[in-house]
Coordinates of C-alpha atoms in Angstrom, one line a residue:
M1 CA 128.8 31.0 135.4
K2 CA 127.3 30.0 132.7
R3 CA 123.8 29.8 134.0
L4 CA 123.9 33.1 135.2
I5 CA 125.1 34.6 131.9
K6 CA 122.1 33.1 130.3
I7 CA 119.7 34.7 133.1
S8 CA 121.5 38.0 132.8
A9 CA 121.1 37.5 128.9
M10 CA 117.4 37.1 129.5
A11 CA 116.7 39.1 131.4
L12 CA 118.6 41.8 129.7
L13 CA 115.7 40.8 126.6
V14 CA 112.9 41.2 129.2
V15 CA 113.8 45.0 129.1
L16 CA 114.6 45.5 125.8
A17 CA 110.9 43.4 125.2
M18 CA 109.7 45.8 127.6
T19 CA 111.4 49.5 126.9
G20 CA 113.2 49.1 123.7
C21 CA 112.8 50.2 120.0
K22 CA 108.8 49.8 118.7
K23 CA 108.7 48.1 116.1
S24 CA 107.9 49.3 112.4
Y25 CA 106.0 48.2 110.0
T26 CA 104.2 48.8 106.8
I27 CA 101.3 50.0 105.3
T28 CA 100.2 49.2 101.8
V29 CA 97.8 51.5 100.3
K30 CA 96.6 50.7 95.9
S31 CA 93.6 51.7 93.6
N32 CA 92.3 48.9 92.0
N33 CA 91.5 51.5 88.4
A34 CA 94.4 54.2 88.5
E35 CA 92.8 55.8 85.5
W36 CA 89.8 56.3 87.9
G37 CA 91.9 57.0 90.9
S38 CA 94.7 57.1 93.4
V39 CA 95.3 56.9 96.3
T40 CA 98.2 58.5 99.4
G41 CA 99.0 58.1 103.4
G42 CA 101.3 54.2 102.1
G43 CA 105.0 53.9 104.1
N44 CA 106.5 52.5 106.9
Y45 CA 105.1 53.1 110.5
K46 CA 105.8 52.9 114.0
D47 CA 103.7 50.7 116.1
G48 CA 100.8 52.0 118.0
E49 CA 101.3 54.9 115.2
T50 CA 98.0 56.3 112.7
A51 CA 98.3 56.2 109.3
T52 CA 95.6 58.5 107.5
I53 CA 95.1 56.9 103.7
F54 CA 93.2 58.9 101.3
A55 CA 91.2 57.7 98.1
I56 CA 91.1 60.4 95.8
P57 CA 89.0 59.7 92.5
K58 CA 89.4 61.6 89.7
P59 CA 86.8 63.8 88.1
G60 CA 83.8 61.3 86.5
Y61 CA 84.6 59.0 89.1
Y62 CA 83.3 57.2 93.0
F63 CA 85.3 56.7 95.9
I64 CA 83.5 53.2 96.3
A65 CA 85.0 51.7 99.9
W66 CA 88.3 50.0 101.0
N67 CA 88.8 46.4 100.2
D68 CA 87.7 45.1 103.8
G69 CA 84.4 47.9 103.2
N70 CA 85.1 50.1 105.1
M71 CA 84.3 53.4 103.4
E72 CA 85.5 56.0 105.5
N73 CA 87.5 58.7 103.6
P74 CA 89.9 59.4 104.6
R75 CA 90.8 56.2 107.3
Q76 CA 92.9 56.9 109.6
I77 CA 94.8 53.3 110.9
L78 CA 96.2 52.3 114.1
V79 CA 99.5 50.9 113.2
S80 CA 99.9 47.1 114.5
G81 CA 101.3 44.7 112.2
N82 CA 102.0 44.9 107.8
A83 CA 98.3 46.0 106.0
E84 CA 97.5 46.0 102.7
F85 CA 94.3 48.3 101.7
I86 CA 93.1 48.9 98.6
A87 CA 90.3 51.3 97.5
T88 CA 87.1 50.3 94.9
F89 CA 86.6 53.1 92.6
S90 CA 83.4 53.3 90.1
D91 CA 82.2 55.0 87.3
T92 CA 78.7 55.3 88.9
P93 CA 78.3 56.7 92.2
G94 CA 78.1 54.2 94.9
G95 CA 78.8 56.0 98.4
G96 CA 81.6 57.7 100.0
G97 CA 84.1 60.1 99.6
G98 CA 83.2 61.3 96.4
T99 CA 84.3 64.5 94.5
D100 CA 81.0 66.3 95.9
N101 CA 81.3 65.3 99.2
A102 CA 83.9 67.0 101.5
V103 CA 85.9 65.0 104.3
T104 CA 84.8 65.7 107.8
V105 CA 88.2 66.4 110.1
S106 CA 88.5 67.1 113.9
G107 CA 90.9 66.1 116.6
S108 CA 94.7 65.7 116.1
I109 CA 97.5 63.9 113.7
S110 CA 100.4 62.8 114.9
S111 CA 102.3 61.2 112.1
N112 CA 102.9 62.7 108.7
T113 CA 99.8 63.6 106.3
T114 CA 99.5 64.9 103.2
W115 CA 95.9 66.8 102.3
P116 CA 95.4 66.1 98.6
D117 CA 92.6 68.2 96.4
C118 CA 89.4 65.6 96.1
G119 CA 87.9 67.8 93.9
A120 CA 85.3 69.2 95.4
G121 CA 84.9 73.2 96.5
V122 CA 85.0 72.2 99.6
D123 CA 87.4 69.6 99.8
Y124 CA 87.9 69.0 104.1
I125 CA 85.5 71.1 106.8
I126 CA 87.4 70.8 110.4
E127 CA 85.2 70.6 113.1
G128 CA 87.3 72.5 116.4
R129 CA 90.9 73.6 116.4
F130 CA 92.9 70.3 114.3
Y131 CA 95.6 69.9 116.2
V132 CA 99.6 68.8 114.8
E133 CA 101.0 66.9 117.3
G134 CA 104.0 64.6 117.8
N135 CA 106.6 65.4 114.8
A136 CA 104.4 65.5 112.2
L137 CA 104.4 67.4 109.0
L138 CA 100.6 68.3 107.9
T139 CA 101.8 69.2 104.0
I140 CA 98.4 70.3 102.0
Q141 CA 98.5 70.5 98.5
P142 CA 97.2 72.9 95.9
G143 CA 93.8 73.1 95.1
V144 CA 92.7 72.2 99.1
T145 CA 89.8 74.4 100.0
I146 CA 89.1 74.5 104.0
M147 CA 86.6 75.7 106.0
F148 CA 86.0 75.9 109.2
T149 CA 82.8 75.0 111.0
D150 CA 82.3 77.9 113.7
V151 CA 84.3 79.9 115.9
N152 CA 86.9 78.0 117.3
G153 CA 88.0 76.4 113.9
G154 CA 91.4 76.4 113.4
I155 CA 95.2 74.8 113.3
F156 CA 97.5 74.0 116.6
V157 CA 101.0 73.2 115.2
E158 CA 103.1 72.2 118.3
E159 CA 106.3 72.9 119.5
N160 CA 107.8 69.7 117.0
A161 CA 105.3 69.6 114.3
G162 CA 105.0 71.8 111.2
L163 CA 103.1 72.8 108.4
C164 CA 103.2 73.1 105.0
M165 CA 100.9 74.6 102.6
K166 CA 102.2 75.0 99.2
G167 CA 100.1 76.4 96.7
T168 CA 100.2 78.0 93.2
A169 CA 100.0 80.9 91.3
N170 CA 96.5 78.6 89.4
N171 CA 95.7 76.7 92.2
H172 CA 95.8 78.5 95.4
I173 CA 95.1 76.6 98.8
V174 CA 92.2 78.4 100.6
L175 CA 90.7 78.2 104.4
T176 CA 87.8 79.9 105.2
G177 CA 84.7 80.0 107.6
P178 CA 81.6 78.2 106.9
T179 CA 79.6 78.8 103.8
N180 CA 76.3 80.2 106.2
N181 CA 78.6 82.7 108.1
Q182 CA 81.5 84.7 105.7
N183 CA 81.6 87.6 108.5
K184 CA 85.0 88.1 109.4
G185 CA 86.2 86.3 113.2
A186 CA 83.9 83.5 111.2
W187 CA 86.7 81.1 111.9
N188 CA 90.1 81.3 115.1
S189 CA 93.3 81.0 113.7
V190 CA 96.5 79.1 112.4
I191 CA 98.3 79.1 115.1
V192 CA 102.4 78.2 114.3
T193 CA 104.4 77.1 117.7
S194 CA 107.6 75.1 116.0
N195 CA 110.5 75.4 114.0
R196 CA 110.3 73.7 111.2
N197 CA 112.0 75.1 108.7
D198 CA 109.2 73.2 106.3
N199 CA 106.9 75.9 108.0
Q200 CA 105.7 77.6 104.9
F201 CA 102.9 79.4 103.3
E202 CA 102.8 79.9 99.8
Y203 CA 99.5 81.0 97.6
V204 CA 97.0 80.4 101.0
D205 CA 94.4 82.7 100.8
F206 CA 92.4 83.4 104.6
F207 CA 89.1 84.6 104.7
N208 CA 87.1 86.0 107.3
G209 CA 89.0 84.1 110.8
G210 CA 90.9 85.6 113.7
S211 CA 87.4 84.9 116.0
Y212 CA 87.8 86.2 120.3
E213 CA 90.1 89.0 118.3
A214 CA 92.6 86.7 117.8
P215 CA 95.2 87.2 115.2
V216 CA 94.4 85.2 111.6
V217 CA 98.2 83.6 111.5
E218 CA 100.2 83.5 114.6
V219 CA 103.1 82.4 115.1
S220 CA 105.6 82.2 117.9
G221 CA 107.9 79.6 116.1
K222 CA 108.9 80.3 112.4
I223 CA 107.5 80.5 109.6
S224 CA 107.7 81.4 105.6
M225 CA 104.8 83.0 104.2
K226 CA 104.8 84.6 100.3
N227 CA 102.5 85.4 97.9
C228 CA 99.2 84.9 100.4
L229 CA 95.6 86.7 100.9
V230 CA 94.7 87.4 104.4
N231 CA 91.0 89.1 103.8
G232 CA 89.1 89.9 106.8
G233 CA 89.7 89.6 110.3
L234 CA 88.1 90.9 113.5
A235 CA 91.9 92.4 114.9
D236 CA 95.2 91.4 113.3
G237 CA 96.5 89.9 110.7
V238 CA 99.9 88.3 110.6
S239 CA 101.0 88.4 114.5
V240 CA 104.8 87.3 114.6
D241 CA 106.7 86.8 117.6
G242 CA 108.9 84.1 116.7
S243 CA 111.1 84.3 113.5
M244 CA 110.8 84.7 109.8
S245 CA 112.9 84.0 106.9
T246 CA 110.7 85.3 104.1
F247 CA 108.0 87.6 104.4
E248 CA 106.9 88.8 100.4
N249 CA 103.9 89.4 97.6
N250 CA 102.3 89.2 100.2
T251 CA 98.2 91.1 100.4
I252 CA 96.8 92.2 104.0
K253 CA 93.5 93.7 104.0
N254 CA 89.7 94.2 106.1
M255 CA 91.4 94.1 109.6
N256 CA 89.8 95.0 112.3
R257 CA 92.9 96.1 113.6
F258 CA 96.9 96.1 112.1
P259 CA 97.5 94.0 109.5
L260 CA 101.0 93.1 110.5
V261 CA 102.4 92.7 114.1
L262 CA 105.5 91.9 114.6
G263 CA 107.4 91.0 118.0
R264 CA 111.0 91.8 117.6
H265 CA 112.6 94.6 116.3
Q266 CA 115.0 92.5 113.6
L267 CA 112.2 90.7 112.0
A268 CA 111.6 93.9 110.2
N269 CA 114.8 92.4 108.8
F270 CA 113.0 89.7 106.8
L271 CA 110.5 92.0 104.8
G272 CA 110.9 91.6 101.3
T273 CA 109.3 93.1 98.4
G274 CA 105.8 93.1 97.1
N275 CA 104.2 93.5 100.0
V276 CA 100.3 95.3 100.1
F277 CA 98.4 96.6 103.4
T278 CA 94.8 98.5 102.2
N279 CA 91.5 98.7 103.9
N280 CA 93.2 97.9 107.7
T281 CA 91.5 100.2 110.7
N282 CA 95.6 100.7 111.7
N283 CA 97.0 100.4 108.8
M284 CA 100.2 100.5 110.2
I285 CA 102.9 97.4 110.7
N286 CA 103.1 97.5 114.9
M287 CA 106.6 96.9 116.2
T288 CA 105.4 96.1 119.9
A289 CA 109.3 95.5 121.4
F290 CA 110.7 98.4 122.9
W291 CA 114.6 97.2 122.6
L292 CA 116.3 96.8 119.5
E293 CA 118.4 93.2 120.9
N294 CA 119.6 92.9 117.3
T295 CA 120.9 89.2 117.5
N296 CA 123.0 88.7 114.5
S297 CA 125.8 90.0 114.5
T298 CA 127.0 90.6 111.4
E299 CA 123.9 92.0 110.1
T300 CA 121.5 95.4 111.0
V301 CA 118.1 95.5 112.1
K302 CA 116.9 97.4 109.2
F303 CA 113.4 98.9 108.2
T304 CA 112.7 99.4 104.0
N305 CA 109.8 100.4 102.9
Q306 CA 106.8 99.1 103.2
G307 CA 104.3 101.5 101.8
I308 CA 102.6 102.0 105.2
P309 CA 104.6 103.7 108.0
Y310 CA 105.4 101.5 110.8
Y311 CA 103.8 102.7 114.3
F312 CA 106.1 101.7 117.7
S313 CA 103.9 101.4 120.7
E314 CA 106.8 101.5 123.4
G315 CA 109.7 103.0 121.1
I316 CA 112.9 101.9 120.6
R317 CA 116.2 102.0 122.3
T318 CA 119.6 100.2 121.7
E319 CA 122.4 98.3 124.4
T320 CA 124.9 96.8 122.7
A321 CA 127.0 97.3 120.0
Q322 CA 125.5 94.7 118.2
D323 CA 121.8 97.2 118.0
V324 CA 122.6 99.0 115.2
M325 CA 119.9 100.4 113.5
R326 CA 119.1 101.2 109.9
V327 CA 116.2 103.5 107.8
K328 CA 115.9 103.3 104.5
E329 CA 114.7 105.6 101.5
G330 CA 110.7 106.5 102.4
V331 CA 110.0 104.6 105.5
D332 CA 107.6 106.8 107.7
M333 CA 108.1 106.1 111.8
V334 CA 105.4 106.8 113.8
F335 CA 105.8 107.1 117.8
A336 CA 103.5 106.2 120.3
Y337 CA 102.5 108.6 122.8
G338 CA 105.5 109.9 124.7
K339 CA 107.7 107.7 123.8
E340 CA 111.1 108.2 122.3
I341 CA 114.3 106.4 120.1
L342 CA 116.8 106.0 122.5
I343 CA 120.6 105.3 120.5
S344 CA 122.8 104.0 123.6
E345 CA 126.6 105.2 123.7
E346 CA 127.1 101.4 122.2
G347 CA 125.0 101.2 120.0
S348 CA 123.9 102.6 116.3
I349 CA 121.9 104.8 114.1
I350 CA 122.1 104.9 110.2
V351 CA 118.9 107.2 108.1
E352 CA 119.6 106.7 104.7
G353 CA 116.9 109.0 103.3
T354 CA 117.2 110.6 99.6
E355 CA 115.8 114.2 98.4
N356 CA 113.1 112.5 96.9
A357 CA 112.3 109.6 99.1
P358 CA 112.4 110.9 103.0
V359 CA 112.5 109.4 106.2
T360 CA 110.0 110.7 108.5
F361 CA 110.0 110.7 112.5
R362 CA 106.3 111.1 113.9
G363 CA 104.0 111.1 116.2
L364 CA 101.2 108.9 116.4
Q365 CA 98.3 112.2 116.7
N366 CA 99.5 115.7 114.7
E367 CA 99.9 117.7 118.1
S368 CA 103.0 119.5 119.4
G369 CA 105.0 117.2 121.5
Y370 CA 103.7 114.4 120.9
W371 CA 106.3 112.0 121.8
N372 CA 109.7 112.2 123.0
G373 CA 112.2 112.3 120.2
I374 CA 115.4 110.7 119.2
I375 CA 118.1 110.7 121.8
V376 CA 121.6 110.3 120.4
E377 CA 124.3 109.5 123.1
S378 CA 126.1 107.2 120.4
T379 CA 130.0 107.1 120.1
R380 CA 131.1 105.2 117.6
T381 CA 133.4 106.3 115.1
N382 CA 133.5 105.3 111.4
G383 CA 130.4 107.4 110.4
A384 CA 128.3 104.4 112.1
N385 CA 126.0 107.8 113.3
K386 CA 124.4 109.9 110.3
L387 CA 120.7 111.3 110.0
V388 CA 120.3 112.0 106.3
N389 CA 117.0 113.1 104.3
C390 CA 114.9 113.1 106.8
A391 CA 112.1 115.5 108.9
I392 CA 111.6 114.8 112.5
K393 CA 107.7 116.3 113.4
N394 CA 105.1 116.9 116.7
A395 CA 108.5 115.9 119.4
G396 CA 109.7 117.9 122.4
M397 CA 107.5 116.7 125.0
S398 CA 107.2 118.7 128.2
D399 CA 109.4 121.0 127.0
E400 CA 112.3 118.8 126.1
A401 CA 113.7 119.2 122.6
A402 CA 113.0 116.8 119.7
L403 CA 116.8 115.7 119.0
S404 CA 119.0 115.5 121.2
T405 CA 123.1 114.8 121.4
T406 CA 125.2 114.1 124.1
E407 CA 128.4 116.2 125.0
N408 CA 131.0 112.9 123.0
C409 CA 128.3 111.7 120.9
R410 CA 129.7 111.2 117.0
I411 CA 126.9 111.7 113.9
T412 CA 126.5 113.7 110.6
F413 CA 123.3 115.6 110.9
T414 CA 122.2 116.5 106.6
N415 CA 119.3 117.6 105.3
V416 CA 117.4 117.5 109.0
T417 CA 114.1 119.6 109.4
I418 CA 112.3 119.6 112.8
S419 CA 109.1 121.2 113.4
G420 CA 106.2 121.0 115.6
S421 CA 108.3 120.3 118.9
N422 CA 106.7 121.9 122.1
G423 CA 110.3 122.7 123.5
Y424 CA 113.6 123.3 121.7
G425 CA 114.5 122.0 117.9
M426 CA 117.5 120.0 119.1
S427 CA 119.9 120.7 122.5
I428 CA 123.6 119.6 121.8
A429 CA 126.2 120.2 124.4
I430 CA 130.1 121.3 122.3
P431 CA 132.8 121.0 124.8
I432 CA 134.3 123.6 126.4
D433 CA 137.6 125.3 126.7
W434 CA 137.6 126.4 129.9
D435 CA 141.4 127.9 129.5
T436 CA 139.8 130.4 127.3
E437 CA 136.0 129.5 127.7
Q438 CA 135.3 129.3 124.6
Y439 CA 133.5 126.1 123.0
D440 CA 136.6 123.2 122.0
F441 CA 135.2 122.3 118.2
A442 CA 138.7 120.0 117.8
N443 CA 137.0 118.5 120.1
Y444 CA 133.4 118.4 119.2
H445 CA 132.2 115.3 116.5
V446 CA 128.6 116.3 116.1
T447 CA 128.4 118.1 112.3
A448 CA 125.2 119.7 110.6
S449 CA 124.5 121.2 107.1
G450 CA 121.1 121.9 105.5
L451 CA 119.2 122.1 109.4
S452 CA 116.0 123.4 109.9
F453 CA 113.1 124.1 111.7
S454 CA 109.7 125.6 111.9
N455 CA 106.8 125.7 115.3
C456 CA 109.8 124.9 117.7
T457 CA 108.1 126.3 121.2
Q458 CA 111.6 127.1 122.8
G459 CA 113.9 128.1 119.9
N460 CA 115.8 126.0 117.2
I461 CA 118.9 125.1 118.6
Y462 CA 119.8 124.9 122.6
E463 CA 123.3 124.5 123.7
R464 CA 123.7 123.3 127.4
N465 CA 126.7 123.7 128.4
K466 CA 126.8 127.6 127.8
D467 CA 123.3 127.6 128.1
Q468 CA 122.6 129.4 124.8
V469 CA 119.8 129.3 122.2
Y470 CA 121.0 129.9 118.8
T471 CA 118.8 130.2 115.6
T472 CA 121.5 128.1 113.3
W473 CA 124.2 125.9 113.6
P474 CA 126.3 127.3 116.2
G475 CA 130.1 126.8 114.5
N476 CA 133.5 129.0 114.2
K477 CA 131.8 131.5 112.5
K478 CA 129.3 134.3 113.9
L479 CA 127.1 133.1 116.3
A480 CA 123.0 133.6 114.9
R481 CA 121.6 134.3 118.4
K482 CA 118.3 134.6 119.0

């Protein structure tokens, strides 16, 4: 019996040796003279991982070599045991990684790596696309300048990895194309596919990316972006189809297409203050989704004034009770040909313009009936639906109305102007008391004040149940009929 237990224990040890956890080793990195230069990259690594170590000479000093004679800087170490590396610095030139020499990197990293400021005009040169793999976090420190060698250059952050680029107000991080190509599209993109909270860009300047008509920054994961400059691109500046935690004080300019593309309407909630968009061919925020699809039941989807219009290439449609669309003062909403806003029975629309900053809904082209208009079916109560201080322009496609409501709809209109409809200004349906064949205003929950109309081809207000056209809002008073 004891022999059997011993054999079983030995077998277990063999299995553990073959499939168990890898050992961890310590990579120690030192400087021969801390006044002449510093080092980074030391730490604990698992067997088989790659450690990247840096020697960073101070201004006026030079990196010579590591204690084993190797002159690579940065240097990648395949970890197989404890090891110590000492950087030798000198006050006279001697080769390898000085302040006038950029560090060339290519391929990928799979362990946490920091790129410090090397004090050179260009600190790092990336050849081709550089991948951040596994669970690695690439941290780029303030003052670093990265140059991509050609139109294929970029940084790709895989689904579990991270990229943290945090400069300062006085020490930006710069990503740019080669010295001999300062044209748009000189390099490709920074692509983030992971949802890590440490995907943070602050005080980062992106110059002349977007080759192959790709966005300069493309996010299908998660990102926070503050105080960044995106200047020049063959296509879009920043494209987000994943999520954002912050987007504020960014400047995007000189794009050949849109400065900002959002693949989900609720991403508008994260657009903060201070963003500037200028000199872009299509100087609008491109909203590419159709369904409003608010996934957070405690928040509305809120559109705030970002200084340029929102462009809806697919229109907007609500579906569930969570889908609440709120439009703040001064917002300009532009719609592609034939598109519309459709607020379903459970959805909601709240437009909060002011007298000095009204909200505008319009078609991309200044043509009568260019887009379909706004259709409200919502029956939500407690003031959940209202349009206040807004203008609806160039809607009413195919002889339809620019603004339509259903018989059971509940909504309030205050100071709404409608112009350029190819059909009616409004289409409404008031309940009828069939005993008297009169309008049943007691069971009608649409109210309006301050309505105005101009250039509506078929008339101002069409009431469907009685097939009547009115010039002013129908009510208990004498009707002003066209």
